Short mmCIF file of C-alpha atoms in Angstrom, two decimals:
data_model
loop_
_atom_site.label_atom_id
_atom_site.label_comp_id
_atom_site.label_asym_id
_atom_site.label_seq_id
_atom_site.Cartn_x
_atom_site.Cartn_y
_atom_site.Cartn_z
CA MET G 1 18.82 -9.31 0.26
CA SER G 2 19.48 -6.41 -2.10
CA SER G 3 16.67 -4.13 -3.17
CA THR G 4 17.16 -5.21 -6.80
CA SER G 5 15.83 -8.70 -6.00
CA LEU G 6 12.89 -7.49 -3.91
CA ARG G 7 9.65 -9.27 -4.89
CA ILE G 8 6.68 -6.95 -4.47
CA VAL G 9 2.98 -7.71 -5.00
CA ILE G 10 0.72 -4.69 -5.48
CA THR G 11 -2.90 -5.65 -4.99
CA ASN G 12 -6.36 -4.04 -5.20
CA GLY G 13 -5.65 -2.55 -8.62
CA VAL G 14 -8.39 -1.25 -10.93
CA ILE G 15 -6.08 -0.11 -13.70
CA SER G 16 -8.90 0.29 -16.24
CA ASN G 17 -9.12 3.64 -14.44
CA THR G 18 -6.23 5.73 -15.79
CA GLY G 19 -6.03 7.53 -12.44
CA ASP G 20 -5.32 4.17 -10.79
CA ALA G 21 -2.79 3.44 -13.53
CA ALA G 22 -1.07 6.74 -12.72
CA ILE G 23 -0.90 5.64 -9.08
CA LEU G 24 0.66 2.30 -10.09
CA ALA G 25 3.16 4.04 -12.36
CA GLY G 26 3.96 6.45 -9.54
CA ILE G 27 4.56 3.60 -7.08
CA ARG G 28 6.93 1.97 -9.55
CA ALA G 29 8.71 5.28 -10.17
CA ALA G 30 9.10 5.87 -6.41
CA LEU G 31 10.50 2.37 -5.89
CA ILE G 32 12.96 2.85 -8.75
CA ASP G 33 14.05 6.23 -7.35
CA CYS G 34 14.66 4.58 -3.98
CA GLY G 35 16.68 1.65 -5.30
CA VAL G 36 14.41 -1.05 -6.74
CA THR G 37 16.00 -1.40 -10.18
CA ASP G 38 14.35 -4.68 -11.22
CA THR G 39 10.70 -3.73 -11.84
CA SER G 40 10.05 -7.17 -13.37
CA SER G 41 9.91 -8.37 -9.77
CA ILE G 42 6.74 -6.29 -9.22
CA THR G 43 3.45 -8.16 -9.73
CA VAL G 44 0.15 -6.28 -9.91
CA LEU G 45 -3.11 -7.98 -8.88
CA ASP G 46 -5.87 -6.31 -10.88
CA SER G 47 -9.65 -6.66 -11.02
CA ASN G 48 -9.55 -7.16 -14.81
CA ALA G 49 -6.09 -8.48 -15.60
CA ARG G 50 -6.78 -9.52 -19.20
CA ARG G 51 -7.87 -6.03 -20.21
CA THR G 52 -5.06 -4.40 -18.24
CA ARG G 53 -2.37 -6.59 -19.82
CA ARG G 54 -3.51 -5.49 -23.27
CA ARG G 55 -3.19 -1.82 -22.33
CA TYR G 56 0.03 -2.15 -20.28
CA PRO G 57 1.97 -5.06 -21.80
CA ASP G 58 5.19 -4.18 -19.95
CA TRP G 59 3.52 -4.67 -16.54
CA ASN G 60 3.31 -8.07 -14.85
CA VAL G 61 -0.45 -8.22 -14.21
CA VAL G 62 -2.36 -11.12 -12.62
CA GLN G 63 -6.08 -11.48 -11.89
CA GLN G 64 -6.86 -10.48 -8.30
CA THR G 65 -7.50 -13.39 -5.93
CA THR G 66 -10.91 -12.25 -4.70
CA VAL G 67 -12.36 -10.95 -8.01
CA ALA G 68 -13.35 -13.16 -10.94
CA PRO G 69 -12.52 -12.00 -14.48
CA PRO G 70 -15.57 -10.07 -15.77
CA ARG G 71 -15.51 -11.83 -19.15
CA HIS G 72 -18.27 -14.21 -18.04
CA MET G 73 -21.99 -13.47 -17.93
CA MET G 74 -22.64 -10.99 -15.12
CA LYS G 75 -24.41 -13.44 -12.77
CA PHE G 76 -21.81 -16.16 -13.40
CA SER G 77 -18.96 -13.72 -12.83
CA ARG G 78 -20.52 -12.55 -9.57
CA GLY G 79 -20.90 -16.14 -8.41
CA MET G 80 -17.29 -16.92 -9.29
CA SER G 81 -16.14 -13.88 -7.31
CA LEU G 82 -18.13 -15.03 -4.30
CA LEU G 83 -16.52 -18.49 -4.54
CA ARG G 84 -13.05 -16.99 -4.84
CA ARG G 85 -13.69 -14.84 -1.76
CA TRP G 86 -15.07 -17.81 0.15
CA PHE G 87 -11.95 -19.83 -0.61
CA ALA G 88 -9.67 -16.90 0.21
CA ALA G 89 -11.38 -16.54 3.58
CA ARG G 90 -10.93 -20.29 4.18
CA ILE G 91 -7.24 -20.04 3.34
CA VAL G 92 -6.91 -17.28 5.93
CA LYS G 93 -8.27 -19.72 8.51
CA ASN G 94 -6.79 -22.99 7.22
CA GLY G 95 -4.15 -22.43 4.57
CA ARG G 96 -2.99 -25.98 3.77
CA LEU G 97 -6.42 -27.57 3.35
CA SER G 98 -7.86 -24.80 1.21
CA LEU G 99 -4.78 -24.51 -1.01
CA ALA G 100 -4.92 -28.25 -1.61
CA LEU G 101 -8.61 -28.05 -2.60
CA LEU G 102 -7.90 -25.24 -5.06
CA ARG G 103 -5.72 -27.61 -7.05
CA VAL G 104 -8.59 -30.12 -7.44
CA TRP G 105 -11.31 -29.87 -10.11
CA PRO G 106 -13.87 -28.22 -10.02
CA PHE G 107 -12.23 -25.71 -7.66
CA SER G 108 -9.24 -25.31 -9.98
CA ILE G 109 -11.44 -23.44 -12.50
CA LEU G 110 -11.61 -20.54 -10.06
CA GLY G 111 -8.24 -19.44 -11.46
CA ALA G 112 -6.88 -17.97 -8.23
CA SER G 113 -3.66 -20.02 -8.07
CA GLN G 114 -1.45 -17.52 -9.93
CA ALA G 115 -2.32 -14.66 -7.58
CA LEU G 116 -1.94 -16.88 -4.53
CA ALA G 117 1.47 -18.03 -5.72
CA ALA G 118 2.54 -14.41 -6.22
CA ILE G 119 1.51 -13.53 -2.67
CA GLN G 120 3.27 -16.61 -1.27
CA ASP G 121 6.49 -15.74 -3.10
CA ALA G 122 6.42 -12.02 -2.28
CA ASP G 123 8.75 -10.25 0.11
CA ILE G 124 6.13 -7.58 0.74
CA VAL G 125 2.49 -6.96 -0.26
CA VAL G 126 1.35 -3.44 -1.11
CA SER G 127 -2.27 -2.32 -1.22
CA THR G 128 -2.19 0.24 -4.00
CA GLY G 129 -2.98 3.87 -3.24
CA GLY G 130 -6.42 5.23 -3.98
CA THR G 131 -9.90 5.83 -2.61
CA TYR G 132 -11.56 2.49 -1.91
CA LEU G 133 -11.58 2.35 1.92
CA VAL G 134 -14.59 4.66 2.19
CA ASP G 135 -18.16 4.22 3.35
CA HIS G 136 -19.86 4.10 -0.06
CA TYR G 137 -17.81 1.06 -1.16
CA ASP G 138 -18.06 -2.48 0.16
CA PHE G 139 -14.37 -3.28 0.67
CA ARG G 140 -14.69 -6.57 2.52
CA PHE G 141 -13.02 -8.45 -0.36
CA ARG G 142 -10.06 -6.05 -0.17
CA ALA G 143 -9.72 -6.92 3.51
CA ILE G 144 -9.64 -10.63 2.66
CA GLU G 145 -6.85 -10.06 0.14
CA LEU G 146 -4.69 -8.36 2.77
CA GLU G 147 -5.54 -11.00 5.37
CA LEU G 148 -4.24 -13.55 2.87
CA ALA G 149 -0.93 -11.70 2.77
CA ARG G 150 -0.63 -11.80 6.52
CA ARG G 151 -1.65 -15.49 6.52
CA PHE G 152 1.52 -16.08 4.50
CA ASN G 153 3.52 -13.88 6.92
CA LYS G 154 4.02 -11.02 4.47
CA PRO G 155 4.38 -7.39 5.58
CA VAL G 156 1.39 -5.36 4.37
CA TRP G 157 1.94 -1.81 3.14
CA LEU G 158 -0.93 0.60 2.49
CA TRP G 159 0.25 3.14 -0.08
CA THR G 160 -1.23 6.65 0.06
CA GLN G 161 -4.94 6.33 0.73
CA SER G 162 -7.96 8.54 1.20
CA VAL G 163 -10.07 6.74 3.81
CA GLY G 164 -13.06 7.13 6.06
CA PRO G 165 -14.82 8.54 7.88
CA PHE G 166 -16.14 4.96 8.51
CA GLU G 167 -19.60 5.96 9.67
CA ALA G 168 -21.16 2.67 8.54
CA GLU G 169 -20.71 -0.39 10.75
CA ARG G 170 -19.82 -2.53 7.72
CA SER G 171 -16.97 -0.23 6.71
CA ARG G 172 -15.73 0.08 10.32
CA ALA G 173 -15.60 -3.70 10.62
CA SER G 174 -13.75 -4.12 7.32
CA ALA G 175 -11.32 -1.32 8.15
CA ARG G 176 -10.49 -2.87 11.53
CA ARG G 177 -9.70 -6.17 9.80
CA ILE G 178 -7.24 -4.31 7.58
CA ILE G 179 -5.76 -2.49 10.59
CA ASP G 180 -5.11 -5.86 12.23
CA VAL G 181 -2.88 -7.03 9.35
CA THR G 182 -1.25 -3.74 8.28
CA THR G 183 2.45 -3.17 8.88
CA SER G 184 2.49 0.48 7.79
CA ALA G 185 -0.15 2.84 6.38
CA PHE G 186 0.19 6.08 4.42
CA PHE G 187 -2.55 8.63 3.84
CA ARG G 188 -2.98 11.53 1.46
CA ASP G 189 -4.13 13.89 4.18
CA GLU G 190 -4.56 14.36 7.91
CA VAL G 191 -8.35 13.88 7.63
CA SER G 192 -7.81 10.31 6.41
CA LYS G 193 -5.17 9.63 9.04
CA ARG G 194 -7.53 10.78 11.80
CA SER G 195 -10.29 8.53 10.47
CA TRP G 196 -7.85 5.61 10.60
CA LEU G 197 -6.72 6.39 14.13
CA ASN G 198 -10.30 6.88 15.31
CA ILE G 199 -11.09 3.22 14.68
CA GLY G 200 -7.90 1.83 16.21
CA GLY G 201 -5.08 2.45 13.74
CA ASN G 202 -1.57 2.43 15.17
CA ALA G 203 -0.34 6.04 15.34
CA SER G 204 3.33 5.08 15.09
CA HIS G 205 2.63 3.15 11.86
CA SER G 206 0.41 5.81 10.27
CA HIS G 207 1.86 8.58 8.11
CA VAL G 208 0.84 11.30 5.67
CA ALA G 209 2.41 11.41 2.20
CA ALA G 210 1.51 12.84 -1.20
CA ASP G 211 -0.42 10.84 -3.77
CA ALA G 212 1.75 8.28 -5.55
CA ALA G 213 1.10 9.84 -8.97
CA PHE G 214 3.19 12.85 -7.93
CA ALA G 215 6.26 10.56 -8.01
CA LEU G 216 6.03 10.32 -11.80
CA PRO G 217 9.03 12.07 -13.41
CA LEU G 218 7.00 14.24 -15.77
CA ALA G 219 8.49 17.03 -17.87
CA ARG G 220 7.24 20.53 -17.06
CA SER G 221 5.75 22.31 -20.07
CA GLY G 222 3.59 25.12 -18.75
CA PRO G 223 0.37 26.29 -20.39
CA SER G 224 0.11 26.74 -24.13
CA SER G 225 -1.29 30.14 -25.10
CA LYS G 226 -3.06 28.59 -28.10
CA GLY G 227 -3.96 25.25 -26.56
CA PRO G 228 -7.42 24.04 -25.52
CA VAL G 229 -9.06 24.12 -22.13
CA LEU G 230 -9.50 20.49 -21.08
CA ILE G 231 -12.67 19.72 -19.12
CA SER G 232 -13.38 16.55 -17.16
CA VAL G 233 -16.94 15.70 -16.09
CA ARG G 234 -18.48 12.63 -14.48
CA ASP G 235 -21.73 11.22 -13.19
CA TRP G 236 -22.15 11.48 -9.42
CA GLN G 237 -25.35 10.65 -7.55
CA ARG G 238 -24.11 10.61 -3.96
CA SER G 239 -23.64 13.43 -1.46
CA GLY G 240 -21.01 16.09 -2.08
CA ALA G 241 -17.47 16.55 -0.81
CA THR G 242 -18.61 18.00 2.52
CA GLY G 243 -21.35 15.40 3.00
CA GLN G 244 -24.13 17.73 1.91
CA ARG G 245 -26.72 16.93 -0.73
CA PHE G 246 -26.19 18.57 -4.07
CA SER G 247 -27.91 19.20 -7.38
CA PHE G 248 -26.46 17.34 -10.35
CA THR G 249 -28.43 19.72 -12.54
CA SER G 250 -26.55 22.67 -11.04
CA TYR G 251 -23.23 20.90 -11.60
CA ARG G 252 -24.17 20.19 -15.21
CA SER G 253 -25.28 23.76 -15.92
CA SER G 254 -22.10 25.17 -14.34
CA MET G 255 -19.81 22.97 -16.45
CA ARG G 256 -21.77 23.91 -19.56
CA ALA G 257 -21.38 27.56 -18.61
CA VAL G 258 -17.59 27.10 -18.33
CA ALA G 259 -17.44 25.52 -21.76
CA GLY G 260 -19.62 28.25 -23.24
CA TYR G 261 -17.48 30.98 -21.68
CA CYS G 262 -14.27 29.50 -23.11
CA VAL G 263 -15.78 29.16 -26.57
CA ALA G 264 -16.98 32.77 -26.40
CA GLN G 265 -13.39 33.81 -25.62
CA GLY G 266 -12.16 32.00 -28.71
CA VAL G 267 -10.52 29.23 -26.66
CA PRO G 268 -11.01 25.66 -27.94
CA VAL G 269 -12.54 23.20 -25.47
CA ARG G 270 -11.99 19.45 -25.27
CA ALA G 271 -13.73 17.09 -22.84
CA ILE G 272 -11.41 14.31 -21.63
CA SER G 273 -11.16 12.08 -18.57
CA THR G 274 -9.16 9.41 -16.77
CA CYS G 275 -12.22 7.11 -17.03
CA GLN G 276 -13.30 6.52 -20.61
CA GLY G 277 -12.98 4.41 -23.69
CA LEU G 278 -13.11 0.88 -22.26
CA PRO G 279 -16.24 -1.30 -22.71
CA GLY G 280 -17.70 -2.47 -19.41
CA TYR G 281 -16.08 0.26 -17.35
CA VAL G 282 -17.14 3.77 -16.32
CA ASP G 283 -17.12 6.07 -19.36
CA ASP G 284 -17.15 9.79 -18.58
CA SER G 285 -17.32 10.62 -22.28
CA THR G 286 -21.00 9.61 -22.30
CA VAL G 287 -21.60 12.26 -19.63
CA ALA G 288 -19.57 14.76 -21.66
CA HIS G 289 -21.70 14.11 -24.74
CA ASP G 290 -24.83 14.77 -22.66
CA PHE G 291 -23.35 17.98 -21.26
CA PHE G 292 -21.81 19.49 -24.35
CA ASP G 293 -23.03 18.04 -27.66
CA ASP G 294 -25.67 20.70 -28.25
CA LEU G 295 -23.08 23.45 -27.71
CA GLY G 296 -21.57 22.51 -31.05
CA GLU G 297 -18.02 23.74 -30.48
CA VAL G 298 -16.84 21.38 -27.74
CA GLU G 299 -14.81 18.36 -28.82
CA VAL G 300 -15.55 15.22 -26.81
CA ASP G 301 -12.59 12.82 -26.69
CA GLY G 302 -13.99 9.37 -25.98
CA LYS G 303 -10.81 7.34 -26.44
CA PHE G 304 -8.93 5.45 -23.75
CA HIS G 305 -5.62 7.08 -22.73
CA THR G 306 -2.73 5.78 -20.65
CA PRO G 307 -1.15 8.20 -18.14
CA GLU G 308 1.61 8.92 -20.67
CA GLU G 309 -0.93 9.70 -23.40
CA LEU G 310 -2.92 11.94 -21.07
CA THR G 311 0.25 13.75 -20.06
CA THR G 312 1.02 14.44 -23.73
CA GLN G 313 -2.40 16.02 -24.19
CA LEU G 314 -2.08 18.00 -20.97
CA SER G 315 1.29 19.38 -21.99
CA THR G 316 -0.36 21.21 -24.92
CA ALA G 317 -3.32 22.54 -22.91
CA ARG G 318 -3.98 26.11 -21.88
CA ALA G 319 -5.85 25.21 -18.69
CA VAL G 320 -7.72 22.34 -17.04
CA VAL G 321 -11.12 22.26 -15.33
CA THR G 322 -11.53 18.79 -13.87
CA THR G 323 -13.83 16.68 -11.74
CA ARG G 324 -11.36 13.77 -11.76
CA MET G 325 -8.61 14.25 -9.17
CA HIS G 326 -5.84 12.44 -11.03
CA LEU G 327 -6.36 14.55 -14.11
CA ALA G 328 -5.72 17.49 -11.77
CA ILE G 329 -2.57 15.83 -10.36
CA LEU G 330 -1.16 15.14 -13.81
CA ALA G 331 -2.04 18.65 -14.99
CA LEU G 332 -0.41 20.31 -11.98
CA SER G 333 2.63 18.08 -12.37
CA VAL G 334 3.27 19.26 -15.92
CA GLY G 335 2.67 22.90 -14.99
CA ILE G 336 -0.88 23.52 -16.27
CA PRO G 337 -3.16 25.90 -14.30
CA THR G 338 -6.06 23.90 -12.91
CA VAL G 339 -9.47 24.34 -11.31
CA ALA G 340 -10.93 21.24 -9.65
CA ILE G 341 -14.48 20.27 -8.72
CA ALA G 342 -14.42 18.10 -5.59
CA TYR G 343 -17.02 15.35 -5.26
CA GLU G 344 -15.08 13.82 -2.34
CA PHE G 345 -13.02 15.45 0.40
CA LYS G 346 -9.75 14.15 -1.07
CA THR G 347 -9.63 16.84 -3.78
CA ILE G 348 -10.27 19.66 -1.31
CA GLU G 349 -7.50 18.38 0.96
CA LEU G 350 -5.15 18.05 -2.02
CA PHE G 351 -5.59 21.60 -3.28
CA GLN G 352 -5.43 23.10 0.20
CA SER G 353 -2.19 21.24 0.93
CA LEU G 354 -0.69 22.65 -2.28
CA GLY G 355 -1.69 26.23 -1.43
CA LEU G 356 -4.29 26.22 -4.21
CA GLY G 357 -7.41 26.05 -2.04
CA GLN G 358 -9.06 28.95 -3.86
CA PHE G 359 -9.11 26.87 -7.05
CA VAL G 360 -11.19 23.93 -5.79
CA PHE G 361 -15.00 23.89 -5.61
CA PRO G 362 -17.04 21.38 -3.60
CA ILE G 363 -19.49 19.94 -6.11
CA GLU G 364 -22.41 20.96 -3.88
CA GLU G 365 -21.33 24.61 -4.11
CA MET G 366 -21.17 24.79 -7.89
CA ASP G 367 -22.15 28.21 -9.17
CA SER G 368 -21.77 29.26 -12.81
CA GLU G 369 -20.64 32.82 -12.12
CA LYS G 370 -18.10 31.85 -9.45
CA ILE G 371 -16.46 29.09 -11.43
CA ILE G 372 -16.36 31.17 -14.61
CA GLU G 373 -14.51 33.82 -12.63
CA LYS G 374 -11.91 31.22 -11.61
CA VAL G 375 -11.57 30.07 -15.21
CA ARG G 376 -11.08 33.69 -16.28
CA VAL G 377 -8.17 33.84 -13.82
CA LEU G 378 -6.70 30.66 -15.35
CA LEU G 379 -6.78 32.25 -18.78
CA THR G 380 -5.55 35.73 -17.85
CA HIS G 381 -3.22 35.00 -14.89
CA PRO G 382 -2.24 31.33 -15.31
CA GLY G 383 0.63 31.53 -12.84
CA SER G 384 -1.75 32.00 -9.92
CA ALA G 385 -3.31 28.54 -10.36
CA ARG G 386 -0.14 26.72 -11.35
CA LEU G 387 1.95 24.54 -9.03
CA LYS G 388 5.34 26.20 -8.70
CA ASP G 389 8.52 24.24 -9.42
CA ASP G 390 9.77 24.20 -5.82
CA ALA G 391 6.33 23.15 -4.53
CA LEU G 392 6.28 20.29 -7.04
CA GLU G 393 9.69 19.07 -5.90
CA THR G 394 8.46 19.10 -2.29
CA VAL G 395 5.35 17.10 -3.11
CA ARG G 396 7.35 14.65 -5.26
CA ALA G 397 9.69 14.02 -2.33
CA SER G 398 6.64 13.39 -0.13
CA ALA G 399 5.25 10.92 -2.69
CA ARG G 400 8.45 8.85 -2.34
CA LEU G 401 8.13 8.47 1.45
CA PRO G 402 6.25 5.13 1.37
CA ALA G 403 8.96 3.63 -0.86
CA LEU G 404 11.75 4.86 1.39
CA ALA G 405 10.00 3.46 4.46
CA LEU G 406 9.32 0.14 2.71
CA LEU G 407 12.97 -0.36 1.80
CA GLU G 408 14.10 0.66 5.28
CA HIS G 409 11.67 -1.89 6.76
CA VAL G 410 13.09 -4.63 4.54
CA LYS G 411 16.66 -3.63 5.44
CA VAL G 412 15.98 -3.73 9.18
CA ARG G 413 14.16 -7.05 8.85
CA ASP G 414 17.01 -8.62 6.91
CA GLU G 415 19.62 -7.39 9.39
CA SER G 416 17.74 -8.74 12.41
#
């Protein structure tokens, strides 16, 4: 079988989040770079397929098996999701009986047949990269989805993940279920890989690779001397990146201080995020309005943007100060100096791996004077906080590793 006819299902998508969309686009770009020329053979299982199809009409998007479309009343939608997960779990145990029942009314209204058919027809099932196998999420339904893939004898590929540390029994149990059905797993950092191995992951099948979004072939622009500073903020009510408690008030006052400093320097400021502009989903622009509206000179962009649209805005920016990691990845990819605020360990690990550790702040260590000093460096010495061209090429090559390994696995399987 040639790579051009390879049928791939990418599941666990939440593409209403533009960071997740950048991951999906990066996975597709990596597969194309490595020889998959027919991207129409890639099916994406998303938590809100109807909304995603409207925003990304060139992608083949299907509603995820274990999540009901959220267009229903909240309680009804939750009940439908529970039914879909119950049936999916039954299929894992008894495929023929449960698949037959799903074709009979009233079970047929669950609407899971299209996703199930995609999994059955796939050559390989990929769990999209991201940060969902962590303690503060209940990812049992994601485990069921991957168990379904294995029930149909499909190889399961975990694209670059941030995972762990699996301190809760519920998350350990769910993670072990995923380990049992995973063919190969890739992680953004060694911390995640260790968490995986600590609960029984196979060392020979566990690898570290760069975030999939780095595989996007983005043009390098460099900072614009007259462009705005782009600021990303978000709500966060959990512990900080190092597990310590933190003050949201301190975070808010520090980000306001950054905006005020830039305005005082005559630099325009625009608040923008990878999560905004879609009804029913997280909207960071509401947080930005709370932070900045009374400052008067900060523009809050509340529109939805695709990765391509965000990249266009980033390419005209002078600098970026971001709490969203994928805004940082896109900014660094196009050559914009960036300071990141880390609310999870993944952002700290990312910046340290790129040699930019001095430009990331754990959210629990936010201090107005310290972060303003870093922003001053961005404005006066932008090259010091900018990902160099050779470093970007290295990280892009790393981001393609899961695709190379996937195609090698398929080649070996087909030759055996």
